[in-house]
Amino acid sequence: KNTVKDNAELILAECDILAALKRYDEAKALMEELSKNESYEIMALLRLAEVDMLQNRFTAASKTYERILQKHPNTQAAVEGNVQALVAAKKTKEALSFAEKRLADNPNDAMSAYLVAETALINKDTAKAEKAFLQALALEPRWEQPLTRLAQIYTGSGRINDAIKLTDTLLDKQPDNITPAVLKGIPLEQKGELANAEEQYRKTLGVHSDNLLASNNLAYLLARYKSSPERLKEAEELARKATGSGAPATFDTLGWIQHLQGNNTEAEGNVRKAHEAIQNNATIAYHLAAILASFKDKEKNKEAVSILEKITGQDANFAQVDEARKLLNTLQPPKAAPAKPQQQRSGTQQQRR
């Protein structure tokens, strides 16, 4: 063990092994020792904080990140790590204050603006989040994350025209920017302009044929707009291509298309894979329930009912909620009200009301 003390890379590897074995104190002692070497100080302290995070010692991790920043204020990994640690410790207001101070000190840093936006969303301050996302986007116009998050804010709050305007503005300035080109189709779909959305996705794929998000979105659109065997075949090809990204939602798209084609066995496998990865997505859950309901299998039907009951509560709000409730009633009709007691007239003879 003593023979590797002078080799920093081996010490870091030893730390990882100890952490994997849950020998956390030994791992942290190694990192404290290594941090005395100025060349490896930042790396060692970052690893020390990561071990604390593994132990759910979020406040301790935050203190280590702050320790790094006091001496090395431009260490971006420590900045992001501290925000994550504070949020994990449920100190969300403190996380937002920290991010805002970073932005005040670094007004031209897009990442600082992005961190303010994300922590503002966690604190349910949508207006502040929107402003900060716009600032990040102004500093880095080709950065995908702030644009995607802004589009989600707009579409999620019904500000469909704002989402379209945002993507149009960026495309006017940067016609070759793939991100707004793809994202523009989403608000068009929500606005009900399905033909325009299809045109937008096809236009994007005409220039960027390898864009998997556009492939996935067009596939799902083809499955529900002017659906036909030919369009479903095209949709399946696009969806299979999109699964190359590994994104769980793409397997839901493929599985739903297969369900519409009558291939429920393969459909179940793909949609279940998506559902297991994104369990809080009501649309994916509905897709799985609908596929399970298509089998003449009591256990699968029972699972479908269980899923539908979870996603069709009084406050349920997703695009297919009406279809989901209708399917639930089909699988499990509402129980009839108990019959009123029959009144006895004479002897054992009873009369029904």
mmCIF file of N, CA, C and O in Angstrom, residues 222-310:
data_model
loop_
_atom_site.group_PDB
_atom_site.id
_atom_site.type_symbol
_atom_site.label_atom_id
_atom_site.label_comp_id
_atom_site.label_asym_id
_atom_site.label_seq_id
_atom_site.Cartn_x
_atom_site.Cartn_y
_atom_site.Cartn_z
ATOM 1 N N LEU A 222 -46.357 10.984 -37.340
ATOM 2 C CA LEU A 222 -46.923 10.179 -38.426
ATOM 3 C C LEU A 222 -47.883 9.117 -37.893
ATOM 4 O O LEU A 222 -48.842 8.744 -38.566
ATOM 5 N N ALA A 223 -47.622 8.663 -36.669
ATOM 6 C CA ALA A 223 -48.464 7.611 -36.090
ATOM 7 C C ALA A 223 -49.832 8.131 -35.671
ATOM 8 O O ALA A 223 -50.775 7.348 -35.526
ATOM 9 N N ARG A 224 -49.965 9.424 -35.498
ATOM 10 C CA ARG A 224 -51.253 9.947 -35.015
ATOM 11 C C ARG A 224 -51.880 10.976 -35.954
ATOM 12 O O ARG A 224 -52.982 11.453 -35.693
ATOM 13 N N TYR A 225 -51.213 11.312 -37.051
ATOM 14 C CA TYR A 225 -51.753 12.309 -37.975
ATOM 15 C C TYR A 225 -51.830 11.703 -39.363
ATOM 16 O O TYR A 225 -50.827 11.286 -39.931
ATOM 17 N N LYS A 226 -53.070 11.629 -39.901
ATOM 18 C CA LYS A 226 -53.301 11.029 -41.213
ATOM 19 C C LYS A 226 -52.675 9.637 -41.294
ATOM 20 O O LYS A 226 -52.013 9.281 -42.279
ATOM 21 N N SER A 227 -52.874 8.876 -40.217
ATOM 22 C CA SER A 227 -52.243 7.564 -40.128
ATOM 23 C C SER A 227 -52.726 6.631 -41.233
ATOM 24 O O SER A 227 -53.906 6.605 -41.576
ATOM 25 N N SER A 228 -51.799 5.896 -41.784
ATOM 26 C CA SER A 228 -52.098 4.903 -42.825
ATOM 27 C C SER A 228 -51.010 3.849 -42.743
ATOM 28 O O SER A 228 -49.964 4.070 -42.126
ATOM 29 N N PRO A 229 -51.231 2.678 -43.350
ATOM 30 C CA PRO A 229 -50.187 1.647 -43.309
ATOM 31 C C PRO A 229 -48.844 2.141 -43.845
ATOM 32 O O PRO A 229 -47.789 1.806 -43.301
ATOM 33 N N GLU A 230 -48.896 2.960 -44.895
ATOM 34 C CA GLU A 230 -47.654 3.473 -45.482
ATOM 35 C C GLU A 230 -46.945 4.426 -44.522
ATOM 36 O O GLU A 230 -45.723 4.357 -44.344
ATOM 37 N N ARG A 231 -47.741 5.313 -43.893
ATOM 38 C CA ARG A 231 -47.132 6.270 -42.964
ATOM 39 C C ARG A 231 -46.646 5.567 -41.689
ATOM 40 O O ARG A 231 -45.629 5.956 -41.109
ATOM 41 N N LEU A 232 -47.357 4.531 -41.262
ATOM 42 C CA LEU A 232 -46.901 3.783 -40.097
ATOM 43 C C LEU A 232 -45.595 3.047 -40.391
ATOM 44 O O LEU A 232 -44.726 2.923 -39.509
ATOM 45 N N LYS A 233 -45.456 2.551 -41.604
ATOM 46 C CA LYS A 233 -44.220 1.881 -41.987
ATOM 47 C C LYS A 233 -43.052 2.867 -41.955
ATOM 48 O O LYS A 233 -41.971 2.557 -41.441
ATOM 49 N N GLU A 234 -43.283 4.056 -42.499
ATOM 50 C CA GLU A 234 -42.254 5.090 -42.454
ATOM 51 C C GLU A 234 -41.954 5.477 -41.011
ATOM 52 O O GLU A 234 -40.795 5.668 -40.623
ATOM 53 N N ALA A 235 -43.011 5.593 -40.209
ATOM 54 C CA ALA A 235 -42.852 5.959 -38.808
ATOM 55 C C ALA A 235 -41.998 4.929 -38.066
ATOM 56 O O ALA A 235 -41.125 5.282 -37.265
ATOM 57 N N GLU A 236 -42.260 3.638 -38.337
ATOM 58 C CA GLU A 236 -41.484 2.588 -37.664
ATOM 59 C C GLU A 236 -40.009 2.675 -38.039
ATOM 60 O O GLU A 236 -39.129 2.533 -37.189
ATOM 61 N N GLU A 237 -39.727 2.932 -39.294
ATOM 62 C CA GLU A 237 -38.335 3.041 -39.734
ATOM 63 C C GLU A 237 -37.642 4.217 -39.040
ATOM 64 O O GLU A 237 -36.493 4.093 -38.589
ATOM 65 N N LEU A 238 -38.345 5.331 -38.957
ATOM 66 C CA LEU A 238 -37.777 6.504 -38.277
ATOM 67 C C LEU A 238 -37.569 6.234 -36.788
ATOM 68 O O LEU A 238 -36.550 6.616 -36.206
ATOM 69 N N ALA A 239 -38.545 5.575 -36.169
ATOM 70 C CA ALA A 239 -38.468 5.302 -34.737
ATOM 71 C C ALA A 239 -37.326 4.336 -34.422
ATOM 72 O O ALA A 239 -36.615 4.512 -33.427
ATOM 73 N N ARG A 240 -37.155 3.314 -35.257
ATOM 74 C CA ARG A 240 -36.046 2.372 -35.045
ATOM 75 C C ARG A 240 -34.714 3.115 -35.127
ATOM 76 O O ARG A 240 -33.786 2.845 -34.353
ATOM 77 N N LYS A 241 -34.632 4.012 -36.052
ATOM 78 C CA LYS A 241 -33.420 4.819 -36.203
ATOM 79 C C LYS A 241 -33.196 5.666 -34.946
ATOM 80 O O LYS A 241 -32.076 5.769 -34.433
ATOM 81 N N ALA A 242 -34.283 6.253 -34.433
ATOM 82 C CA ALA A 242 -34.171 7.154 -33.278
ATOM 83 C C ALA A 242 -33.715 6.431 -32.021
ATOM 84 O O ALA A 242 -33.061 7.019 -31.160
ATOM 85 N N THR A 243 -34.063 5.129 -31.889
ATOM 86 C CA THR A 243 -33.647 4.389 -30.701
ATOM 87 C C THR A 243 -32.132 4.261 -30.602
ATOM 88 O O THR A 243 -31.610 3.907 -29.538
ATOM 89 N N GLY A 244 -31.444 4.592 -31.672
ATOM 90 C CA GLY A 244 -29.984 4.590 -31.634
ATOM 91 C C GLY A 244 -29.427 5.573 -30.629
ATOM 92 O O GLY A 244 -28.276 5.443 -30.204
ATOM 93 N N SER A 245 -30.231 6.553 -30.238
ATOM 94 C CA SER A 245 -29.785 7.525 -29.236
ATOM 95 C C SER A 245 -29.787 6.922 -27.839
ATOM 96 O O SER A 245 -29.137 7.443 -26.927
ATOM 97 N N GLY A 246 -30.554 5.828 -27.667
ATOM 98 C CA GLY A 246 -30.662 5.218 -26.348
ATOM 99 C C GLY A 246 -31.653 5.904 -25.434
ATOM 100 O O GLY A 246 -31.884 5.457 -24.309
ATOM 101 N N ALA A 247 -32.258 6.997 -25.890
ATOM 102 C CA ALA A 247 -33.209 7.741 -25.061
ATOM 103 C C ALA A 247 -34.460 6.898 -24.819
ATOM 104 O O ALA A 247 -35.041 6.368 -25.769
ATOM 105 N N PRO A 248 -34.900 6.767 -23.563
ATOM 106 C CA PRO A 248 -36.064 5.917 -23.273
ATOM 107 C C PRO A 248 -37.308 6.293 -24.069
ATOM 108 O O PRO A 248 -38.056 5.414 -24.502
ATOM 109 N N ALA A 249 -37.539 7.592 -24.283
ATOM 110 C CA ALA A 249 -38.749 8.025 -24.983
ATOM 111 C C ALA A 249 -38.807 7.479 -26.402
ATOM 112 O O ALA A 249 -39.903 7.277 -26.946
ATOM 113 N N THR A 250 -37.659 7.246 -27.013
ATOM 114 C CA THR A 250 -37.663 6.732 -28.387
ATOM 115 C C THR A 250 -38.197 5.296 -28.437
ATOM 116 O O THR A 250 -38.815 4.902 -29.419
ATOM 117 N N PHE A 251 -37.980 4.538 -27.375
ATOM 118 C CA PHE A 251 -38.512 3.170 -27.331
ATOM 119 C C PHE A 251 -40.030 3.203 -27.138
ATOM 120 O O PHE A 251 -40.735 2.321 -27.629
ATOM 121 N N ASP A 252 -40.508 4.218 -26.429
ATOM 122 C CA ASP A 252 -41.958 4.385 -26.320
ATOM 123 C C ASP A 252 -42.558 4.685 -27.688
ATOM 124 O O ASP A 252 -43.585 4.127 -28.066
ATOM 125 N N THR A 253 -41.913 5.578 -28.437
ATOM 126 C CA THR A 253 -42.398 5.900 -29.779
ATOM 127 C C THR A 253 -42.454 4.654 -30.651
ATOM 128 O O THR A 253 -43.472 4.374 -31.299
ATOM 129 N N LEU A 254 -41.369 3.898 -30.664
ATOM 130 C CA LEU A 254 -41.322 2.678 -31.482
ATOM 131 C C LEU A 254 -42.390 1.687 -31.039
ATOM 132 O O LEU A 254 -43.121 1.128 -31.859
ATOM 133 N N GLY A 255 -42.509 1.489 -29.732
ATOM 134 C CA GLY A 255 -43.487 0.534 -29.222
ATOM 135 C C GLY A 255 -44.911 0.926 -29.541
ATOM 136 O O GLY A 255 -45.743 0.073 -29.881
ATOM 137 N N TRP A 256 -45.221 2.213 -29.452
ATOM 138 C CA TRP A 256 -46.584 2.665 -29.745
ATOM 139 C C TRP A 256 -46.924 2.455 -31.210
ATOM 140 O O TRP A 256 -48.034 2.054 -31.567
ATOM 141 N N ILE A 257 -45.963 2.715 -32.077
ATOM 142 C CA ILE A 257 -46.175 2.491 -33.504
ATOM 143 C C ILE A 257 -46.402 1.007 -33.767
ATOM 144 O O ILE A 257 -47.295 0.617 -34.538
ATOM 145 N N GLN A 258 -45.621 0.156 -33.128
ATOM 146 C CA GLN A 258 -45.797 -1.289 -33.293
ATOM 147 C C GLN A 258 -47.171 -1.732 -32.797
ATOM 148 O O GLN A 258 -47.798 -2.611 -33.389
ATOM 149 N N HIS A 259 -47.647 -1.120 -31.727
ATOM 150 C CA HIS A 259 -48.990 -1.418 -31.219
ATOM 151 C C HIS A 259 -50.039 -1.063 -32.273
ATOM 152 O O HIS A 259 -50.970 -1.838 -32.531
ATOM 153 N N LEU A 260 -49.871 0.088 -32.886
ATOM 154 C CA LEU A 260 -50.826 0.513 -33.923
ATOM 155 C C LEU A 260 -50.770 -0.411 -35.139
ATOM 156 O O LEU A 260 -51.752 -0.545 -35.863
ATOM 157 N N GLN A 261 -49.639 -1.072 -35.330
ATOM 158 C CA GLN A 261 -49.495 -2.019 -36.430
ATOM 159 C C GLN A 261 -49.970 -3.419 -36.043
ATOM 160 O O GLN A 261 -49.991 -4.309 -36.891
ATOM 161 N N GLY A 262 -50.316 -3.604 -34.765
ATOM 162 C CA GLY A 262 -50.789 -4.902 -34.309
ATOM 163 C C GLY A 262 -49.714 -5.817 -33.772
ATOM 164 O O GLY A 262 -49.988 -6.972 -33.420
ATOM 165 N N ASN A 263 -48.495 -5.310 -33.660
ATOM 166 C CA ASN A 263 -47.380 -6.112 -33.152
ATOM 167 C C ASN A 263 -47.227 -5.846 -31.649
ATOM 168 O O ASN A 263 -46.294 -5.177 -31.208
ATOM 169 N N ASN A 264 -48.156 -6.380 -30.855
ATOM 170 C CA ASN A 264 -48.206 -6.021 -29.446
ATOM 171 C C ASN A 264 -47.129 -6.692 -28.598
ATOM 172 O O ASN A 264 -46.748 -6.157 -27.548
ATOM 173 N N THR A 265 -46.643 -7.824 -29.008
ATOM 174 C CA THR A 265 -45.612 -8.499 -28.217
ATOM 175 C C THR A 265 -44.333 -7.671 -28.184
ATOM 176 O O THR A 265 -43.770 -7.402 -27.122
ATOM 177 N N GLU A 266 -43.863 -7.276 -29.356
ATOM 178 C CA GLU A 266 -42.662 -6.439 -29.409
ATOM 179 C C GLU A 266 -42.952 -5.053 -28.839
ATOM 180 O O GLU A 266 -42.093 -4.438 -28.206
ATOM 181 N N ALA A 267 -44.166 -4.577 -29.076
ATOM 182 C CA ALA A 267 -44.549 -3.257 -28.567
ATOM 183 C C ALA A 267 -44.448 -3.214 -27.049
ATOM 184 O O ALA A 267 -43.934 -2.238 -26.464
ATOM 185 N N GLU A 268 -44.945 -4.263 -26.396
ATOM 186 C CA GLU A 268 -44.897 -4.296 -24.930
ATOM 187 C C GLU A 268 -43.462 -4.184 -24.425
ATOM 188 O O GLU A 268 -43.174 -3.428 -23.487
ATOM 189 N N GLY A 269 -42.546 -4.927 -25.030
ATOM 190 C CA GLY A 269 -41.155 -4.896 -24.591
ATOM 191 C C GLY A 269 -40.544 -3.519 -24.698
ATOM 192 O O GLY A 269 -39.852 -3.054 -23.777
ATOM 193 N N ASN A 270 -40.807 -2.830 -25.801
ATOM 194 C CA ASN A 270 -40.212 -1.504 -26.001
ATOM 195 C C ASN A 270 -40.819 -0.448 -25.077
ATOM 196 O O ASN A 270 -40.094 0.349 -24.479
ATOM 197 N N VAL A 271 -42.144 -0.458 -24.967
ATOM 198 C CA VAL A 271 -42.783 0.561 -24.118
ATOM 199 C C VAL A 271 -42.497 0.281 -22.640
ATOM 200 O O VAL A 271 -42.314 1.219 -21.855
ATOM 201 N N ARG A 272 -42.430 -0.973 -22.269
ATOM 202 C CA ARG A 272 -42.099 -1.282 -20.873
ATOM 203 C C ARG A 272 -40.686 -0.780 -20.540
ATOM 204 O O ARG A 272 -40.437 -0.282 -19.435
ATOM 205 N N LYS A 273 -39.788 -0.908 -21.481
ATOM 206 C CA LYS A 273 -38.432 -0.411 -21.280
ATOM 207 C C LYS A 273 -38.453 1.098 -21.020
ATOM 208 O O LYS A 273 -37.763 1.596 -20.126
ATOM 209 N N ALA A 274 -39.258 1.824 -21.779
ATOM 210 C CA ALA A 274 -39.379 3.264 -21.583
ATOM 211 C C ALA A 274 -40.037 3.584 -20.246
ATOM 212 O O ALA A 274 -39.610 4.493 -19.522
ATOM 213 N N HIS A 275 -41.085 2.823 -19.909
ATOM 214 C CA HIS A 275 -41.826 3.069 -18.667
ATOM 215 C C HIS A 275 -40.948 2.827 -17.439
ATOM 216 O O HIS A 275 -41.014 3.586 -16.460
ATOM 217 N N GLU A 276 -40.131 1.807 -17.487
ATOM 218 C CA GLU A 276 -39.258 1.511 -16.350
ATOM 219 C C GLU A 276 -38.214 2.609 -16.167
ATOM 220 O O GLU A 276 -37.785 2.881 -15.044
ATOM 221 N N ALA A 277 -37.825 3.253 -17.259
ATOM 222 C CA ALA A 277 -36.822 4.324 -17.180
ATOM 223 C C ALA A 277 -37.443 5.664 -16.796
ATOM 224 O O ALA A 277 -36.801 6.491 -16.147
ATOM 225 N N ILE A 278 -38.699 5.898 -17.210
ATOM 226 C CA ILE A 278 -39.372 7.180 -16.934
ATOM 227 C C ILE A 278 -40.742 6.869 -16.339
ATOM 228 O O ILE A 278 -41.768 6.970 -17.014
ATOM 229 N N GLN A 279 -40.774 6.508 -15.082
ATOM 230 C CA GLN A 279 -42.005 6.003 -14.482
ATOM 231 C C GLN A 279 -43.047 7.089 -14.224
ATOM 232 O O GLN A 279 -44.218 6.786 -14.037
ATOM 233 N N ASN A 280 -42.636 8.343 -14.193
ATOM 234 C CA ASN A 280 -43.598 9.408 -13.899
ATOM 235 C C ASN A 280 -44.185 10.053 -15.149
ATOM 236 O O ASN A 280 -44.811 11.107 -15.071
ATOM 237 N N ASN A 281 -43.989 9.430 -16.301
ATOM 238 C CA ASN A 281 -44.531 9.970 -17.548
ATOM 239 C C ASN A 281 -45.874 9.305 -17.833
ATOM 240 O O ASN A 281 -45.945 8.113 -18.145
ATOM 241 N N ALA A 282 -46.947 10.084 -17.707
ATOM 242 C CA ALA A 282 -48.296 9.527 -17.836
ATOM 243 C C ALA A 282 -48.587 9.021 -19.244
ATOM 244 O O ALA A 282 -49.297 8.019 -19.419
ATOM 245 N N THR A 283 -48.058 9.693 -20.251
ATOM 246 C CA THR A 283 -48.301 9.257 -21.631
ATOM 247 C C THR A 283 -47.698 7.884 -21.886
ATOM 248 O O THR A 283 -48.342 6.997 -22.469
ATOM 249 N N ILE A 284 -46.455 7.689 -21.442
ATOM 250 C CA ILE A 284 -45.815 6.385 -21.613
ATOM 251 C C ILE A 284 -46.567 5.318 -20.818
ATOM 252 O O ILE A 284 -46.781 4.203 -21.299
ATOM 253 N N ALA A 285 -46.997 5.680 -19.617
ATOM 254 C CA ALA A 285 -47.757 4.737 -18.796
ATOM 255 C C ALA A 285 -49.058 4.342 -19.486
ATOM 256 O O ALA A 285 -49.443 3.161 -19.491
ATOM 257 N N TYR A 286 -49.738 5.320 -20.089
ATOM 258 C CA TYR A 286 -50.971 5.020 -20.821
ATOM 259 C C TYR A 286 -50.694 4.093 -21.994
ATOM 260 O O TYR A 286 -51.439 3.143 -22.252
ATOM 261 N N HIS A 287 -49.626 4.354 -22.715
ATOM 262 C CA HIS A 287 -49.272 3.492 -23.847
ATOM 263 C C HIS A 287 -49.085 2.048 -23.389
ATOM 264 O O HIS A 287 -49.587 1.108 -24.029
ATOM 265 N N LEU A 288 -48.368 1.866 -22.268
ATOM 266 C CA LEU A 288 -48.146 0.512 -21.774
ATOM 267 C C LEU A 288 -49.470 -0.141 -21.380
ATOM 268 O O LEU A 288 -49.721 -1.307 -21.700
ATOM 269 N N ALA A 289 -50.331 0.621 -20.702
ATOM 270 C CA ALA A 289 -51.629 0.074 -20.287
ATOM 271 C C ALA A 289 -52.471 -0.322 -21.495
ATOM 272 O O ALA A 289 -53.113 -1.382 -21.497
ATOM 273 N N ALA A 290 -52.476 0.509 -22.524
ATOM 274 C CA ALA A 290 -53.264 0.206 -23.720
ATOM 275 C C ALA A 290 -52.758 -1.058 -24.409
ATOM 276 O O ALA A 290 -53.544 -1.882 -24.900
ATOM 277 N N ILE A 291 -51.444 -1.232 -24.435
ATOM 278 C CA ILE A 291 -50.875 -2.437 -25.048
ATOM 279 C C ILE A 291 -51.227 -3.666 -24.215
ATOM 280 O O ILE A 291 -51.654 -4.700 -24.754
ATOM 281 N N LEU A 292 -51.093 -3.562 -22.906
ATOM 282 C CA LEU A 292 -51.427 -4.689 -22.025
ATOM 283 C C LEU A 292 -52.904 -5.058 -22.143
ATOM 284 O O LEU A 292 -53.271 -6.237 -22.107
ATOM 285 N N ALA A 293 -53.740 -4.043 -22.305
ATOM 286 C CA ALA A 293 -55.186 -4.281 -22.413
ATOM 287 C C ALA A 293 -55.551 -4.994 -23.707
ATOM 288 O O ALA A 293 -56.627 -5.594 -23.807
ATOM 289 N N SER A 294 -54.664 -4.925 -24.697
ATOM 290 C CA SER A 294 -54.970 -5.555 -25.984
ATOM 291 C C SER A 294 -54.796 -7.072 -25.952
ATOM 292 O O SER A 294 -55.246 -7.773 -26.853
ATOM 293 N N PHE A 295 -54.153 -7.592 -24.900
ATOM 294 C CA PHE A 295 -53.958 -9.043 -24.777
ATOM 295 C C PHE A 295 -55.169 -9.675 -24.085
ATOM 296 O O PHE A 295 -55.778 -9.071 -23.210
ATOM 297 N N LYS A 296 -55.474 -10.880 -24.451
ATOM 298 C CA LYS A 296 -56.506 -11.648 -23.742
ATOM 299 C C LYS A 296 -55.815 -12.415 -22.624
ATOM 300 O O LYS A 296 -55.682 -13.635 -22.654
ATOM 301 N N ASP A 297 -55.352 -11.644 -21.655
ATOM 302 C CA ASP A 297 -54.568 -12.202 -20.560
ATOM 303 C C ASP A 297 -54.971 -11.481 -19.278
ATOM 304 O O ASP A 297 -54.808 -10.268 -19.165
ATOM 305 N N LYS A 298 -55.503 -12.218 -18.318
ATOM 306 C CA LYS A 298 -56.040 -11.597 -17.102
ATOM 307 C C LYS A 298 -54.963 -10.834 -16.338
ATOM 308 O O LYS A 298 -55.217 -9.747 -15.800
ATOM 309 N N GLU A 299 -53.759 -11.393 -16.255
ATOM 310 C CA GLU A 299 -52.696 -10.729 -15.503
ATOM 311 C C GLU A 299 -52.264 -9.430 -16.167
ATOM 312 O O GLU A 299 -52.033 -8.426 -15.503
ATOM 313 N N LYS A 300 -52.150 -9.455 -17.484
ATOM 314 C CA LYS A 300 -51.784 -8.235 -18.205
ATOM 315 C C LYS A 300 -52.894 -7.187 -18.082
ATOM 316 O O LYS A 300 -52.634 -6.001 -17.898
ATOM 317 N N ASN A 301 -54.142 -7.625 -18.187
ATOM 318 C CA ASN A 301 -55.274 -6.704 -18.037
ATOM 319 C C ASN A 301 -55.303 -6.114 -16.626
ATOM 320 O O ASN A 301 -55.599 -4.920 -16.435
ATOM 321 N N LYS A 302 -54.992 -6.946 -15.627
ATOM 322 C CA LYS A 302 -54.952 -6.473 -14.251
ATOM 323 C C LYS A 302 -53.868 -5.413 -14.063
ATOM 324 O O LYS A 302 -54.078 -4.399 -13.377
ATOM 325 N N GLU A 303 -52.715 -5.633 -14.678
ATOM 326 C CA GLU A 303 -51.640 -4.642 -14.607
ATOM 327 C C GLU A 303 -52.049 -3.347 -15.312
ATOM 328 O O GLU A 303 -51.752 -2.252 -14.840
ATOM 329 N N ALA A 304 -52.764 -3.489 -16.427
ATOM 330 C CA ALA A 304 -53.242 -2.304 -17.148
ATOM 331 C C ALA A 304 -54.159 -1.483 -16.260
ATOM 332 O O ALA A 304 -54.050 -0.239 -16.201
ATOM 333 N N VAL A 305 -55.072 -2.139 -15.563
ATOM 334 C CA VAL A 305 -55.992 -1.440 -14.657
ATOM 335 C C VAL A 305 -55.216 -0.714 -13.570
ATOM 336 O O VAL A 305 -55.491 0.449 -13.251
ATOM 337 N N SER A 306 -54.224 -1.377 -13.000
ATOM 338 C CA SER A 306 -53.416 -0.774 -11.939
ATOM 339 C C SER A 306 -52.718 0.495 -12.430
ATOM 340 O O SER A 306 -52.691 1.520 -11.738
ATOM 341 N N ILE A 307 -52.169 0.432 -13.642
ATOM 342 C CA ILE A 307 -51.487 1.597 -14.215
ATOM 343 C C ILE A 307 -52.482 2.729 -14.456
ATOM 344 O O ILE A 307 -52.234 3.889 -14.110
ATOM 345 N N LEU A 308 -53.618 2.393 -15.054
ATOM 346 C CA LEU A 308 -54.614 3.405 -15.400
ATOM 347 C C LEU A 308 -55.182 4.083 -14.160
ATOM 348 O O LEU A 308 -55.445 5.291 -14.168
ATOM 349 N N GLU A 309 -55.368 3.326 -13.102
ATOM 350 C CA GLU A 309 -55.888 3.917 -11.867
ATOM 351 C C GLU A 309 -54.922 4.963 -11.310
ATOM 352 O O GLU A 309 -55.351 5.964 -10.727
ATOM 353 N N LYS A 310 -53.628 4.738 -11.506
ATOM 354 C CA LYS A 310 -52.624 5.672 -10.987
ATOM 355 C C LYS A 310 -52.549 6.964 -11.792
ATOM 356 O O LYS A 310 -52.187 8.006 -11.254
#
